């Protein structure tokens, strides 16, 4: 590989040469970032939205086709009612305020997770964002909201069971591809790279099927600190990996 001084150019080169398509991110550390600065956690979450905007722009500039971000897990319902309510409102307001800019930038917005469990207003805002951007040609953004990988797998297995009962598929002929097609991410390539901010060394019930052979990159930067340089650093590290695929 030709050495390129600029980090962004190096990252672009790696993406082109490796066929890199999909980055998945666990956006962790909003509350700890705020706590370290003696600020309310709400400020950390709002700064996290700014970091997401930077990540989308960075993905577009680098040539990353798919970006999947973990915004609200099925376990996050265990947080205080006040924080849960704030996060729901934050998503609704962010979509309302930012959708025109994302649309003009060609971003395709989609959601993975149990969206039907959300309140009527938020579901409508989500559906409007999906409909508005579905024909765009830019970065395909998947927001994992009310998402848990085990719940996703359970949902997929139930769909497969229905297909078996209806006679659409023989149980002895079920393949890995059949399972993949029943996941929320059907039609989306598996992540090449899983990035986790905040330094925690766990997967947190995120894309368990899809990341079977993804490279993992953990940074101690909190999510509000994540910027274009941090994205480039992750891609450059990816470029150093020898992906043997079990061989």
XYZ file of C-alpha atoms in Angstrom:
247
model
C 0.000 0.000 0.000
C 1.317 3.418 -0.936
C 2.019 5.434 2.208
C -0.225 8.493 2.456
C 0.469 11.202 5.000
C -3.074 12.334 5.589
C -5.086 10.026 7.855
C -8.254 10.534 5.887
C -6.565 9.614 2.622
C -5.052 6.538 4.248
C -8.483 5.488 5.543
C -10.059 6.051 2.110
C -7.353 3.926 0.519
C -7.941 1.093 3.010
C -11.688 1.158 2.356
C -11.140 0.996 -1.395
C -8.511 -1.740 -1.275
C -10.234 -4.018 1.251
C -13.796 -3.662 -0.006
C -14.825 -2.299 3.395
C -18.568 -1.568 3.364
C -20.054 -1.543 6.850
C -19.067 -0.009 10.191
C -21.133 -0.730 13.296
C -20.738 1.405 16.406
C -21.625 0.997 20.077
C -21.990 4.674 21.018
C -20.986 4.400 24.668
C -19.904 6.977 27.218
C -22.355 9.889 26.975
C -23.172 9.821 30.691
C -19.578 9.247 31.817
C -18.404 12.095 29.592
C -20.957 14.394 31.211
C -20.136 13.184 34.726
C -16.421 13.860 34.203
C -17.298 17.423 33.250
C -19.773 17.819 36.135
C -22.645 18.199 33.678
C -26.112 16.615 33.619
C -26.338 13.352 31.683
C -28.802 15.047 29.322
C -25.960 17.239 28.049
C -23.902 14.126 27.356
C -26.710 12.629 25.289
C -27.124 15.869 23.316
C -23.389 15.937 22.613
C -23.747 12.330 21.531
C -26.162 13.465 18.803
C -23.495 15.861 17.532
C -21.004 12.984 17.478
C -23.446 10.925 15.425
C -23.754 13.728 12.884
C -19.945 13.795 12.637
C -19.839 10.010 12.196
C -22.387 10.104 9.363
C -20.430 12.852 7.613
C -17.175 10.966 8.138
C -18.650 7.753 6.741
C -19.829 9.648 3.667
C -16.444 11.300 3.102
C -14.530 8.039 3.569
C -16.787 5.962 1.324
C -18.369 3.771 4.006
C -21.652 2.547 2.566
C -23.373 1.287 5.740
C -23.292 2.696 9.262
C -25.181 0.968 12.071
C -25.317 2.630 15.488
C -26.568 1.336 18.833
C -28.814 4.066 20.214
C -31.181 2.375 22.700
C -31.029 -1.232 23.828
C -33.794 -3.456 25.156
C -31.944 -3.269 28.490
C -32.003 0.545 28.535
C -35.617 0.409 29.707
C -34.083 -0.356 33.124
C -32.835 3.228 33.386
C -34.860 5.794 35.315
C -38.233 6.711 33.765
C -36.996 10.292 33.456
C -33.951 9.296 31.398
C -35.942 6.894 29.208
C -38.499 9.621 28.498
C -35.689 12.050 27.690
C -34.066 9.607 25.253
C -37.371 9.005 23.475
C -37.933 12.745 23.120
C -34.324 13.253 22.037
C -34.727 10.765 19.184
C -38.024 12.312 18.057
C -36.673 15.858 18.176
C -33.394 14.905 16.494
C -35.212 13.264 13.604
C -37.559 16.237 13.213
C -34.711 18.764 13.351
C -32.097 16.890 11.340
C -34.032 14.892 8.752
C -34.005 17.640 6.108
C -30.223 17.962 6.317
C -29.740 14.195 6.248
C -32.101 13.960 3.290
C -30.244 16.677 1.389
C -26.996 14.818 2.056
C -28.440 11.629 0.583
C -28.536 9.637 3.839
C -30.887 6.641 3.895
C -32.389 6.332 7.381
C -33.612 3.000 8.690
C -34.234 1.452 12.092
C -33.585 -2.004 13.504
C -35.264 -3.199 16.671
C -38.799 -3.543 18.018
C -40.121 -0.192 16.832
C -43.759 -1.261 17.284
C -43.259 -1.204 21.058
C -42.628 2.570 21.011
C -45.252 5.254 21.519
C -47.486 6.329 18.633
C -45.838 9.727 18.111
C -42.296 8.364 17.996
C -43.304 5.542 15.648
C -44.780 8.089 13.243
C -41.662 10.264 13.317
C -39.546 7.181 12.594
C -41.786 6.041 9.741
C -41.740 9.548 8.231
C -37.919 9.613 8.309
C -37.701 6.190 6.665
C -40.192 7.104 3.958
C -38.574 10.466 3.209
C -35.080 9.060 2.725
C -35.714 5.588 1.311
C -34.777 6.501 -2.267
C -31.553 8.328 -1.377
C -28.203 7.063 -2.646
C -25.833 8.033 0.165
C -24.788 6.435 3.441
C -27.265 3.827 4.653
C -27.774 4.576 8.348
C -29.306 1.899 10.557
C -30.286 3.136 14.022
C -30.614 0.270 16.493
C -33.391 1.447 18.807
C -35.185 -0.760 21.310
C -32.771 -3.333 19.952
C -31.266 -6.439 21.493
C -29.498 -9.163 19.539
C -31.095 -12.024 21.489
C -34.544 -10.501 20.912
C -33.654 -10.174 17.218
C -32.664 -13.837 17.022
C -35.847 -14.885 18.823
C -37.850 -12.825 16.326
C -35.987 -14.478 13.436
C -36.547 -17.987 14.766
C -40.273 -17.298 15.136
C -40.406 -16.119 11.517
C -38.615 -19.278 10.415
C -41.033 -21.381 12.469
C -43.966 -19.733 10.697
C -42.369 -20.550 7.336
C -41.953 -24.179 8.383
C -45.562 -24.412 9.558
C -46.841 -22.843 6.335
C -44.749 -25.235 4.272
C -42.629 -22.492 2.690
C -39.450 -24.140 3.931
C -38.413 -27.600 5.089
C -36.870 -27.559 8.550
C -34.050 -29.855 7.422
C -33.142 -27.415 4.659
C -32.793 -24.239 6.769
C -29.485 -22.498 6.053
C -27.528 -19.675 7.669
C -28.719 -17.461 4.821
C -32.341 -18.247 5.721
C -31.656 -17.033 9.273
C -29.885 -13.892 8.013
C -32.883 -13.052 5.841
C -35.140 -13.119 8.909
C -32.986 -10.679 10.899
C -33.683 -6.951 11.162
C -30.576 -6.433 9.009
C -31.803 -8.539 6.092
C -30.165 -7.361 2.880
C -27.366 -5.514 4.685
C -23.803 -6.901 4.591
C -22.340 -7.954 7.913
C -20.154 -5.308 9.594
C -16.508 -5.307 8.606
C -15.672 -3.413 11.788
C -17.357 -3.020 15.176
C -16.271 0.136 17.000
C -16.986 0.603 20.692
C -16.313 3.906 22.406
C -15.913 4.390 26.145
C -13.372 1.634 26.719
C -15.700 -1.151 27.870
C -14.614 -4.597 26.657
C -17.940 -6.259 25.844
C -20.460 -6.630 23.022
C -23.567 -5.692 25.043
C -26.065 -7.829 23.130
C -25.363 -6.080 19.824
C -25.507 -7.739 16.383
C -24.416 -11.098 17.805
C -25.117 -13.027 14.594
C -23.812 -10.350 12.240
C -20.422 -9.731 13.899
C -19.264 -13.356 13.834
C -16.194 -12.321 11.793
C -16.155 -8.554 12.284
C -12.961 -6.912 13.495
C -13.319 -5.281 16.925
C -11.939 -1.841 17.749
C -12.250 -0.461 21.286
C -11.361 3.150 22.025
C -11.291 4.839 25.422
C -12.722 7.986 23.872
C -16.255 8.641 25.065
C -18.823 8.908 22.310
C -19.160 12.726 22.507
C -15.407 12.894 21.781
C -15.617 10.722 18.653
C -14.785 12.669 15.503
C -13.487 12.209 11.967
C -9.935 11.592 13.165
C -11.185 8.901 15.542
C -13.081 7.239 12.696
C -9.959 7.349 10.528
C -7.894 5.845 13.360
C -10.356 2.949 13.579
C -10.185 2.314 9.827
C -6.384 2.539 9.806
C -6.231 -0.041 12.605
C -8.625 -2.226 10.601
C -6.207 -2.005 7.684
C -3.481 -3.575 9.828
C -5.544 -6.672 10.629
C -5.015 -10.009 8.908
C -8.541 -11.319 8.340
C -7.962 -15.057 8.002
C -11.650 -16.071 8.225
C -10.655 -19.165 10.164
C -8.094 -20.181 7.549
